[in-house]
Amino acid sequence: MRDYRRTLLNGREAMSMKFLCGVYVIQMLFPLSVPTRLYHKTVVDHCENPRNVRSLDKTSKNVGYGLVGAPACGDWMELQIQVDEKGMTVDAKFKTFGCGSATASRSLATEWVKGKTVEEALTIKNTDIAKELCLPLVKLHCSILAEDAIQAALVMTD
């Protein structure tokens, strides 16, 4: 058995690499602490189980369509909201491209829109979405796009 040691992280021995039976085996001598950004459990839930993903019939006259995006980060969202003759939102579907916070914001927005009047749905603000998902400041643009998409889709239903 040959024993090789490699020093990492300010000269501290971080791992031991041994050659056993023709294979190098690496053993960590102490856990590496790498700073990571953790998502809130609500964000993770909406990412792993997004609600209302798909699309509605775009040709239907009672379906509003909103397409918004943020070129700076590459996020985009397509939102469709179906409104009945009484002005109640019946269904909402979305498609999106973006990070976990983007998916969670859109998923939550579609849940909140359903069953409300158009006027009530227009009162949904990005700050409410961000607060519910515990989004950090660097992810607020995700909730802003969700609010913009709701407004764009509902304007088309008038």
Tab-separated table of N, CA and C in Angstrom:
chain	number	residue	atom	x	y	z
A	1	MET	N	0.849	-1.176	0.000
A	1	MET	CA	0.000	0.000	0.000
A	1	MET	C	0.891	1.235	0.000
A	2	ARG	N	0.687	2.082	-1.003
A	2	ARG	CA	1.400	3.359	-1.058
A	2	ARG	C	0.507	4.435	-0.473
A	3	ASP	N	1.082	5.351	0.245
A	3	ASP	CA	0.318	6.410	0.893
A	3	ASP	C	0.762	7.758	0.329
A	4	TYR	N	-0.155	8.505	-0.214
A	4	TYR	CA	0.126	9.823	-0.754
A	4	TYR	C	-0.706	10.831	0.034
A	5	ARG	N	-0.090	11.930	0.367
A	5	ARG	CA	-0.827	12.972	1.079
A	5	ARG	C	-0.758	14.263	0.270
A	6	ARG	N	-1.829	14.998	0.308
A	6	ARG	CA	-1.892	16.262	-0.405
A	6	ARG	C	-2.374	17.323	0.559
A	7	THR	N	-1.727	18.451	0.583
A	7	THR	CA	-2.152	19.517	1.480
A	7	THR	C	-3.005	20.519	0.718
A	8	LEU	N	-4.080	20.890	1.346
A	8	LEU	CA	-5.004	21.863	0.790
A	8	LEU	C	-5.444	22.814	1.893
A	9	LEU	N	-6.065	23.868	1.522
A	9	LEU	CA	-6.687	24.801	2.456
A	9	LEU	C	-5.702	25.311	3.511
A	10	ASN	N	-4.924	26.278	3.150
A	10	ASN	CA	-3.964	26.943	4.040
A	10	ASN	C	-2.946	25.981	4.642
A	11	GLY	N	-2.481	25.047	3.869
A	11	GLY	CA	-1.451	24.132	4.323
A	11	GLY	C	-1.944	23.014	5.218
A	12	ARG	N	-3.201	22.962	5.497
A	12	ARG	CA	-3.767	21.922	6.345
A	12	ARG	C	-4.011	20.664	5.527
A	13	GLU	N	-3.721	19.520	6.069
A	13	GLU	CA	-3.951	18.276	5.356
A	13	GLU	C	-5.446	18.039	5.242
A	14	ALA	N	-5.943	18.065	4.020
A	14	ALA	CA	-7.380	17.971	3.824
A	14	ALA	C	-7.823	16.572	3.445
A	15	MET	N	-6.953	15.846	2.762
A	15	MET	CA	-7.372	14.514	2.355
A	15	MET	C	-6.173	13.596	2.280
A	16	SER	N	-6.451	12.340	2.417
A	16	SER	CA	-5.441	11.305	2.297
A	16	SER	C	-5.815	10.462	1.095
A	17	MET	N	-4.840	10.254	0.206
A	17	MET	CA	-5.113	9.445	-0.968
A	17	MET	C	-4.208	8.215	-0.901
A	18	LYS	N	-4.809	7.056	-0.902
A	18	LYS	CA	-4.078	5.803	-0.787
A	18	LYS	C	-4.330	4.947	-2.013
A	19	PHE	N	-3.343	4.179	-2.356
A	19	PHE	CA	-3.445	3.275	-3.494
A	19	PHE	C	-3.676	1.868	-2.947
A	20	LEU	N	-4.902	1.356	-3.070
A	20	LEU	CA	-5.250	0.036	-2.552
A	20	LEU	C	-5.767	-0.823	-3.690
A	21	CYS	N	-5.196	-1.962	-3.856
A	21	CYS	CA	-5.666	-2.939	-4.849
A	21	CYS	C	-5.827	-2.314	-6.241
A	22	GLY	N	-4.906	-1.472	-6.627
A	22	GLY	CA	-4.947	-0.879	-7.951
A	22	GLY	C	-5.908	0.284	-8.105
A	23	VAL	N	-6.489	0.758	-6.999
A	23	VAL	CA	-7.451	1.853	-7.051
A	23	VAL	C	-7.037	2.910	-6.033
A	24	TYR	N	-7.124	4.182	-6.449
A	24	TYR	CA	-6.866	5.258	-5.510
A	24	TYR	C	-8.105	5.470	-4.644
A	25	VAL	N	-7.930	5.517	-3.360
A	25	VAL	CA	-9.015	5.750	-2.413
A	25	VAL	C	-8.736	7.078	-1.728
A	26	ILE	N	-9.709	7.966	-1.785
A	26	ILE	CA	-9.540	9.289	-1.176
A	26	ILE	C	-10.368	9.335	0.100
A	27	GLN	N	-9.718	9.751	1.172
A	27	GLN	CA	-10.402	9.863	2.452
A	27	GLN	C	-10.275	11.307	2.916
A	28	MET	N	-11.393	11.943	3.210
A	28	MET	CA	-11.357	13.307	3.722
A	28	MET	C	-10.965	13.259	5.183
A	29	LEU	N	-10.018	14.092	5.565
A	29	LEU	CA	-9.545	14.093	6.946
A	29	LEU	C	-10.366	15.016	7.841
A	30	PHE	N	-11.036	15.991	7.266
A	30	PHE	CA	-11.970	16.831	8.003
A	30	PHE	C	-12.993	17.353	7.007
A	31	PRO	N	-14.199	17.642	7.470
A	31	PRO	CA	-15.236	18.094	6.525
A	31	PRO	C	-14.909	19.481	5.983
A	32	LEU	N	-15.135	19.645	4.707
A	32	LEU	CA	-14.942	20.951	4.087
A	32	LEU	C	-16.196	21.779	4.294
A	33	SER	N	-16.026	22.991	4.706
A	33	SER	CA	-17.196	23.855	4.867
A	33	SER	C	-17.242	24.809	3.682
A	34	VAL	N	-18.215	24.608	2.841
A	34	VAL	CA	-18.393	25.433	1.658
A	34	VAL	C	-19.662	26.238	1.851
A	35	PRO	N	-19.585	27.564	1.723
A	35	PRO	CA	-20.811	28.338	1.891
A	35	PRO	C	-21.803	28.018	0.780
A	36	THR	N	-23.035	27.749	1.162
A	36	THR	CA	-24.069	27.439	0.186
A	36	THR	C	-25.294	28.295	0.456
A	37	ARG	N	-26.059	28.581	-0.582
A	37	ARG	CA	-27.316	29.299	-0.422
A	37	ARG	C	-28.416	28.253	-0.364
A	38	LEU	N	-29.147	28.254	0.713
A	38	LEU	CA	-30.230	27.295	0.879
A	38	LEU	C	-31.554	27.970	0.575
A	39	TYR	N	-32.423	27.274	-0.131
A	39	TYR	CA	-33.758	27.785	-0.411
A	39	TYR	C	-34.677	27.478	0.758
A	40	HIS	N	-35.650	28.322	0.959
A	40	HIS	CA	-36.658	28.094	1.981
A	40	HIS	C	-37.478	26.865	1.600
A	41	LYS	N	-38.040	26.193	2.581
A	41	LYS	CA	-38.776	24.949	2.312
A	41	LYS	C	-39.968	25.166	1.377
A	42	THR	N	-40.571	26.342	1.396
A	42	THR	CA	-41.686	26.628	0.492
A	42	THR	C	-41.209	26.691	-0.954
A	43	VAL	N	-40.041	27.288	-1.172
A	43	VAL	CA	-39.462	27.357	-2.513
A	43	VAL	C	-39.146	25.949	-3.013
A	44	VAL	N	-38.538	25.152	-2.154
A	44	VAL	CA	-38.185	23.777	-2.525
A	44	VAL	C	-39.440	22.982	-2.870
A	45	ASP	N	-40.492	23.155	-2.084
A	45	ASP	CA	-41.744	22.448	-2.344
A	45	ASP	C	-42.309	22.815	-3.712
A	46	HIS	N	-42.344	24.102	-4.032
A	46	HIS	CA	-42.889	24.535	-5.324
A	46	HIS	C	-41.975	24.142	-6.485
A	47	CYS	N	-40.680	24.004	-6.237
A	47	CYS	CA	-39.757	23.565	-7.303
A	47	CYS	C	-39.897	22.080	-7.584
A	48	GLU	N	-39.967	21.309	-6.526
A	48	GLU	CA	-40.063	19.861	-6.696
A	48	GLU	C	-41.456	19.436	-7.144
A	49	ASN	N	-42.479	20.188	-6.760
A	49	ASN	CA	-43.863	19.879	-7.113
A	49	ASN	C	-44.557	21.132	-7.641
A	50	PRO	N	-44.138	21.636	-8.792
A	50	PRO	CA	-44.767	22.864	-9.290
A	50	PRO	C	-46.235	22.632	-9.626
A	51	ARG	N	-47.039	23.595	-9.263
A	51	ARG	CA	-48.471	23.525	-9.526
A	51	ARG	C	-48.787	24.248	-10.833
A	52	ASN	N	-49.764	23.729	-11.560
A	52	ASN	CA	-50.328	24.414	-12.724
A	52	ASN	C	-49.348	24.642	-13.870
A	53	VAL	N	-48.468	23.691	-14.089
A	53	VAL	CA	-47.552	23.783	-15.232
A	53	VAL	C	-48.261	23.212	-16.456
A	54	ARG	N	-48.254	23.859	-17.529
A	54	ARG	CA	-48.807	23.461	-18.831
A	54	ARG	C	-49.326	24.725	-19.501
A	55	SER	N	-50.291	24.565	-20.375
A	55	SER	CA	-50.870	25.737	-21.031
A	55	SER	C	-52.354	25.511	-21.283
A	56	LEU	N	-53.047	26.620	-21.430
A	56	LEU	CA	-54.470	26.598	-21.765
A	56	LEU	C	-54.609	26.888	-23.260
A	57	ASP	N	-55.816	26.799	-23.753
A	57	ASP	CA	-56.083	27.074	-25.164
A	57	ASP	C	-55.928	28.576	-25.429
A	58	LYS	N	-54.874	28.940	-26.139
A	58	LYS	CA	-54.594	30.359	-26.419
A	58	LYS	C	-55.646	31.004	-27.310
A	59	THR	N	-56.331	30.203	-28.101
A	59	THR	CA	-57.311	30.761	-29.041
A	59	THR	C	-58.645	31.089	-28.378
A	60	SER	N	-58.862	30.581	-27.183
A	60	SER	CA	-60.108	30.862	-26.475
A	60	SER	C	-60.160	32.342	-26.103
A	61	LYS	N	-61.326	32.960	-26.283
A	61	LYS	CA	-61.427	34.394	-26.028
A	61	LYS	C	-61.451	34.738	-24.538
A	62	ASN	N	-61.698	33.755	-23.676
A	62	ASN	CA	-61.714	34.045	-22.239
A	62	ASN	C	-60.402	33.640	-21.550
A	63	VAL	N	-59.330	33.438	-22.337
A	63	VAL	CA	-58.017	33.124	-21.779
A	63	VAL	C	-57.069	34.283	-22.063
A	64	GLY	N	-56.556	34.880	-20.986
A	64	GLY	CA	-55.573	35.947	-21.124
A	64	GLY	C	-54.174	35.361	-21.125
A	65	TYR	N	-53.286	35.993	-21.878
A	65	TYR	CA	-51.938	35.483	-22.072
A	65	TYR	C	-50.935	36.569	-21.737
A	66	GLY	N	-49.985	36.245	-20.862
A	66	GLY	CA	-48.931	37.194	-20.526
A	66	GLY	C	-47.569	36.552	-20.684
A	67	LEU	N	-46.674	37.232	-21.368
A	67	LEU	CA	-45.301	36.758	-21.547
A	67	LEU	C	-44.372	37.864	-21.083
A	68	VAL	N	-43.596	37.586	-20.045
A	68	VAL	CA	-42.671	38.575	-19.495
A	68	VAL	C	-41.307	37.927	-19.326
A	69	GLY	N	-40.285	38.769	-19.281
A	69	GLY	CA	-38.935	38.252	-19.121
A	69	GLY	C	-38.000	39.301	-18.565
A	70	ALA	N	-36.861	38.837	-18.091
A	70	ALA	CA	-35.810	39.712	-17.574
A	70	ALA	C	-34.511	39.365	-18.291
A	71	PRO	N	-34.139	40.147	-19.299
A	71	PRO	CA	-32.932	39.843	-20.072
A	71	PRO	C	-31.658	39.780	-19.231
A	72	ALA	N	-31.625	40.534	-18.147
A	72	ALA	CA	-30.419	40.572	-17.316
A	72	ALA	C	-30.093	39.208	-16.699
A	73	CYS	N	-31.126	38.451	-16.330
A	73	CYS	CA	-30.876	37.165	-15.683
A	73	CYS	C	-31.296	35.977	-16.540
A	74	GLY	N	-32.023	36.226	-17.620
A	74	GLY	CA	-32.428	35.137	-18.502
A	74	GLY	C	-33.740	34.478	-18.133
A	75	ASP	N	-34.421	34.963	-17.101
A	75	ASP	CA	-35.711	34.386	-16.703
A	75	ASP	C	-36.812	34.847	-17.650
A	76	TRP	N	-37.762	33.977	-17.917
A	76	TRP	CA	-38.973	34.352	-18.649
A	76	TRP	C	-40.134	33.534	-18.114
A	77	MET	N	-41.325	34.062	-18.327
A	77	MET	CA	-42.530	33.391	-17.858
A	77	MET	C	-43.654	33.608	-18.848
A	78	GLU	N	-44.359	32.534	-19.120
A	78	GLU	CA	-45.565	32.575	-19.940
A	78	GLU	C	-46.706	32.175	-19.007
A	79	LEU	N	-47.686	33.046	-18.839
A	79	LEU	CA	-48.808	32.793	-17.937
A	79	LEU	C	-50.113	32.925	-18.704
A	80	GLN	N	-51.013	31.970	-18.476
A	80	GLN	CA	-52.342	32.020	-19.075
A	80	GLN	C	-53.369	31.913	-17.958
A	81	ILE	N	-54.335	32.801	-18.005
A	81	ILE	CA	-55.392	32.823	-16.993
A	81	ILE	C	-56.733	32.776	-17.697
A	82	GLN	N	-57.573	31.831	-17.264
A	82	GLN	CA	-58.917	31.692	-17.830
A	82	GLN	C	-59.911	32.361	-16.890
A	83	VAL	N	-60.758	33.205	-17.473
A	83	VAL	CA	-61.757	33.949	-16.706
A	83	VAL	C	-63.137	33.598	-17.235
A	84	ASP	N	-64.093	33.350	-16.328
A	84	ASP	CA	-65.452	33.023	-16.779
A	84	ASP	C	-66.241	34.313	-17.052
A	85	GLU	N	-67.487	34.151	-17.465
A	85	GLU	CA	-68.316	35.305	-17.836
A	85	GLU	C	-68.670	36.209	-16.657
A	86	LYS	N	-68.512	35.709	-15.429
A	86	LYS	CA	-68.796	36.514	-14.235
A	86	LYS	C	-67.568	37.289	-13.756
A	87	GLY	N	-66.441	37.105	-14.437
A	87	GLY	CA	-65.222	37.815	-14.039
A	87	GLY	C	-64.393	37.100	-12.994
A	88	MET	N	-64.642	35.807	-12.817
A	88	MET	CA	-63.874	35.005	-11.857
A	88	MET	C	-62.786	34.228	-12.595
A	89	THR	N	-61.612	34.172	-12.000
A	89	THR	CA	-60.539	33.382	-12.599
A	89	THR	C	-60.809	31.905	-12.323
A	90	VAL	N	-60.906	31.138	-13.390
A	90	VAL	CA	-61.246	29.725	-13.298
A	90	VAL	C	-59.996	28.858	-13.233
A	91	ASP	N	-58.997	29.198	-14.047
A	91	ASP	CA	-57.787	28.381	-14.120
A	91	ASP	C	-56.599	29.259	-14.477
A	92	ALA	N	-55.417	28.776	-14.145
A	92	ALA	CA	-54.180	29.476	-14.491
A	92	ALA	C	-53.103	28.429	-14.724
A	93	LYS	N	-52.336	28.629	-15.776
A	93	LYS	CA	-51.235	27.716	-16.127
A	93	LYS	C	-50.013	28.560	-16.472
A	94	PHE	N	-48.833	27.970	-16.253
A	94	PHE	CA	-47.610	28.700	-16.571
A	94	PHE	C	-46.548	27.786	-17.154
A	95	LYS	N	-45.642	28.427	-17.878
A	95	LYS	CA	-44.395	27.818	-18.320
A	95	LYS	C	-43.315	28.822	-17.974
A	96	THR	N	-42.144	28.341	-17.602
A	96	THR	CA	-41.099	29.267	-17.191
A	96	THR	C	-39.722	28.720	-17.482
A	97	PHE	N	-38.768	29.613	-17.510
A	97	PHE	CA	-37.362	29.254	-17.583
A	97	PHE	C	-36.664	30.122	-16.554
A	98	GLY	N	-35.938	29.487	-15.657
A	98	GLY	CA	-35.227	30.258	-14.648
A	98	GLY	C	-34.817	29.388	-13.482
A	99	CYS	N	-34.420	30.036	-12.431
A	99	CYS	CA	-33.922	29.354	-11.244
A	99	CYS	C	-35.081	28.808	-10.397
A	100	GLY	N	-34.746	28.220	-9.273
A	100	GLY	CA	-35.752	27.668	-8.366
A	100	GLY	C	-36.701	28.722	-7.837
A	101	SER	N	-36.185	29.897	-7.552
A	101	SER	CA	-37.045	30.977	-7.065
A	101	SER	C	-38.021	31.424	-8.147
A	102	ALA	N	-37.599	31.377	-9.395
A	102	ALA	CA	-38.475	31.743	-10.505
A	102	ALA	C	-39.626	30.759	-10.625
A	103	THR	N	-39.316	29.474	-10.606
A	103	THR	CA	-40.352	28.441	-10.700
A	103	THR	C	-41.319	28.540	-9.532
A	104	ALA	N	-40.783	28.719	-8.334
A	104	ALA	CA	-41.629	28.801	-7.138
A	104	ALA	C	-42.540	30.028	-7.185
A	105	SER	N	-42.018	31.159	-7.643
A	105	SER	CA	-42.830	32.384	-7.729
A	105	SER	C	-43.994	32.203	-8.683
A	106	ARG	N	-43.743	31.576	-9.824
A	106	ARG	CA	-44.799	31.371	-10.813
A	106	ARG	C	-45.830	30.363	-10.325
A	107	SER	N	-45.356	29.299	-9.705
A	107	SER	CA	-46.251	28.270	-9.194
A	107	SER	C	-47.173	28.851	-8.115
A	108	LEU	N	-46.606	29.602	-7.196
A	108	LEU	CA	-47.403	30.223	-6.133
A	108	LEU	C	-48.392	31.231	-6.712
A	109	ALA	N	-47.945	32.014	-7.691
A	109	ALA	CA	-48.830	33.015	-8.300
A	109	ALA	C	-50.055	32.360	-8.936
A	110	THR	N	-49.870	31.223	-9.612
A	110	THR	CA	-51.019	30.558	-10.244
A	110	THR	C	-51.984	30.022	-9.190
A	111	GLU	N	-51.458	29.579	-8.064
A	111	GLU	CA	-52.344	29.115	-6.986
A	111	GLU	C	-53.161	30.268	-6.422
A	112	TRP	N	-52.525	31.410	-6.227
A	112	TRP	CA	-53.202	32.555	-5.641
A	112	TRP	C	-54.226	33.176	-6.572
A	113	VAL	N	-54.004	33.114	-7.874
A	113	VAL	CA	-54.906	33.741	-8.841
A	113	VAL	C	-56.228	32.993	-8.941
A	114	LYS	N	-56.189	31.687	-8.867
A	114	LYS	CA	-57.404	30.869	-9.063
A	114	LYS	C	-58.488	31.203	-8.041
A	115	GLY	N	-59.718	31.318	-8.564
A	115	GLY	CA	-60.873	31.539	-7.695
A	115	GLY	C	-61.090	32.974	-7.272
A	116	LYS	N	-60.301	33.906	-7.779
A	116	LYS	CA	-60.470	35.314	-7.422
A	116	LYS	C	-61.130	36.063	-8.578
A	117	THR	N	-61.690	37.203	-8.268
A	117	THR	CA	-62.169	38.074	-9.332
A	117	THR	C	-60.949	38.709	-9.994
A	118	VAL	N	-61.158	39.275	-11.157
A	118	VAL	CA	-60.049	39.923	-11.858
A	118	VAL	C	-59.483	41.049	-10.995
A	119	GLU	N	-60.357	41.814	-10.368
A	119	GLU	CA	-59.909	42.924	-9.521
A	119	GLU	C	-59.084	42.414	-8.343
A	120	GLU	N	-59.511	41.317	-7.716
A	120	GLU	CA	-58.752	40.746	-6.600
A	120	GLU	C	-57.401	40.205	-7.064
A	121	ALA	N	-57.386	39.562	-8.205
A	121	ALA	CA	-56.134	38.996	-8.728
A	121	ALA	C	-55.132	40.101	-9.057
A	122	LEU	N	-55.625	41.244	-9.505
A	122	LEU	CA	-54.733	42.364	-9.816
A	122	LEU	C	-54.091	42.967	-8.573
A	123	THR	N	-54.618	42.658	-7.398
A	123	THR	CA	-54.036	43.186	-6.152
A	123	THR	C	-52.881	42.325	-5.635
A	124	ILE	N	-52.605	41.196	-6.271
A	124	ILE	CA	-51.480	40.351	-5.861
A	124	ILE	C	-50.188	41.087	-6.192
A	125	LYS	N	-49.373	41.308	-5.195
A	125	LYS	CA	-48.138	42.076	-5.361
A	125	LYS	C	-46.920	41.178	-5.230
A	126	ASN	N	-45.850	41.610	-5.871
A	126	ASN	CA	-44.608	40.844	-5.803
A	126	ASN	C	-44.083	40.752	-4.374
A	127	THR	N	-44.336	41.763	-3.575
A	127	THR	CA	-43.869	41.729	-2.183
A	127	THR	C	-44.561	40.624	-1.387
A	128	ASP	N	-45.837	40.366	-1.706
A	128	ASP	CA	-46.561	39.283	-1.031
A	128	ASP	C	-45.978	37.923	-1.418
A	129	ILE	N	-45.667	37.770	-2.692
A	129	ILE	CA	-45.084	36.513	-3.176
A	129	ILE	C	-43.708	36.307	-2.544
A	130	ALA	N	-42.899	37.362	-2.548
A	130	ALA	CA	-41.549	37.278	-1.986
A	130	ALA	C	-41.586	36.967	-0.491
A	131	LYS	N	-42.545	37.559	0.207
A	131	LYS	CA	-42.664	37.313	1.649
A	131	LYS	C	-43.079	35.868	1.920
A	132	GLU	N	-44.030	35.361	1.161
A	132	GLU	CA	-44.501	33.985	1.342
A	132	GLU	C	-43.384	32.974	1.090
A	133	LEU	N	-42.536	33.251	0.096
A	133	LEU	CA	-41.461	32.326	-0.270
A	133	LEU	C	-40.150	32.618	0.461
A	134	CYS	N	-40.115	33.693	1.258
A	134	CYS	CA	-38.892	34.111	1.967
A	134	CYS	C	-37.733	34.305	0.989
A	135	LEU	N	-37.994	35.018	-0.103
A	135	LEU	CA	-36.964	35.238	-1.118
A	135	LEU	C	-35.941	36.266	-0.638
A	136	PRO	N	-34.660	36.010	-0.877
A	136	PRO	CA	-33.644	37.019	-0.558
A	136	PRO	C	-33.709	38.166	-1.564
A	137	LEU	N	-33.076	39.270	-1.249
A	137	LEU	CA	-33.135	40.453	-2.113
A	137	LEU	C	-32.662	40.168	-3.532
A	138	VAL	N	-31.667	39.320	-3.688
A	138	VAL	CA	-31.141	39.047	-5.034
A	138	VAL	C	-32.122	38.244	-5.881
A	139	LYS	N	-33.188	37.728	-5.293
A	139	LYS	CA	-34.177	36.936	-6.035
A	139	LYS	C	-35.523	37.649	-6.166
A	140	LEU	N	-35.599	38.903	-5.785
A	140	LEU	CA	-36.868	39.634	-5.861
A	140	LEU	C	-37.374	39.784	-7.290
A	141	HIS	N	-36.463	39.800	-8.269
A	141	HIS	CA	-36.903	39.931	-9.664
A	141	HIS	C	-37.818	38.776	-10.074
A	142	CYS	N	-37.684	37.632	-9.423
A	142	CYS	CA	-38.546	36.480	-9.739
A	142	CYS	C	-40.002	36.784	-9.388
A	143	SER	N	-40.214	37.368	-8.230
A	143	SER	CA	-41.583	37.702	-7.822
A	143	SER	C	-42.119	38.889	-8.624
A	144	ILE	N	-41.244	39.792	-9.041
A	144	ILE	CA	-41.672	40.928	-9.864
A	144	ILE	C	-42.189	40.437	-11.212
A	145	LEU	N	-41.489	39.469	-11.806
A	145	LEU	CA	-41.948	38.910	-13.082
A	145	LEU	C	-43.293	38.212	-12.933
A	146	ALA	N	-43.512	37.540	-11.803
A	146	ALA	CA	-44.796	36.870	-11.576
A	146	ALA	C	-45.927	37.897	-11.527
A	147	GLU	N	-45.712	38.999	-10.812
A	147	GLU	CA	-46.732	40.052	-10.750
A	147	GLU	C	-46.974	40.660	-12.127
A	148	ASP	N	-45.909	40.927	-12.860
A	148	ASP	CA	-46.047	41.498	-14.204
A	148	ASP	C	-46.825	40.568	-15.134
A	149	ALA	N	-46.574	39.277	-15.031
A	149	ALA	CA	-47.271	38.301	-15.883
A	149	ALA	C	-48.757	38.248	-15.546
A	150	ILE	N	-49.093	38.310	-14.274
A	150	ILE	CA	-50.499	38.309	-13.861
A	150	ILE	C	-51.204	39.524	-14.475
A	151	GLN	N	-50.598	40.689	-14.348
A	151	GLN	CA	-51.213	41.907	-14.880
A	151	GLN	C	-51.343	41.838	-16.403
A	152	ALA	N	-50.317	41.327	-17.081
A	152	ALA	CA	-50.364	41.235	-18.546
A	152	ALA	C	-51.460	40.279	-18.995
A	153	ALA	N	-51.590	39.136	-18.323
A	153	ALA	CA	-52.594	38.146	-18.710
A	153	ALA	C	-54.008	38.643	-18.432
A	154	LEU	N	-54.211	39.315	-17.326
A	154	LEU	CA	-55.550	39.788	-16.966
A	154	LEU	C	-56.002	40.956	-17.827
A	155	VAL	N	-55.079	41.762	-18.305
A	155	VAL	CA	-55.437	42.854	-19.213
A	155	VAL	C	-56.008	42.295	-20.501
A	156	MET	N	-55.499	41.166	-20.945
A	156	MET	CA	-55.976	40.544	-22.194
A	156	MET	C	-57.369	39.926	-22.056
A	157	THR	N	-57.814	39.684	-20.830
A	157	THR	CA	-59.129	39.049	-20.660
A	157	THR	C	-60.266	40.068	-20.727
A	158	ASP	N	-59.926	41.337	-20.655
A	158	ASP	CA	-60.982	42.389	-20.687
A	158	ASP	C	-61.634	42.468	-22.045
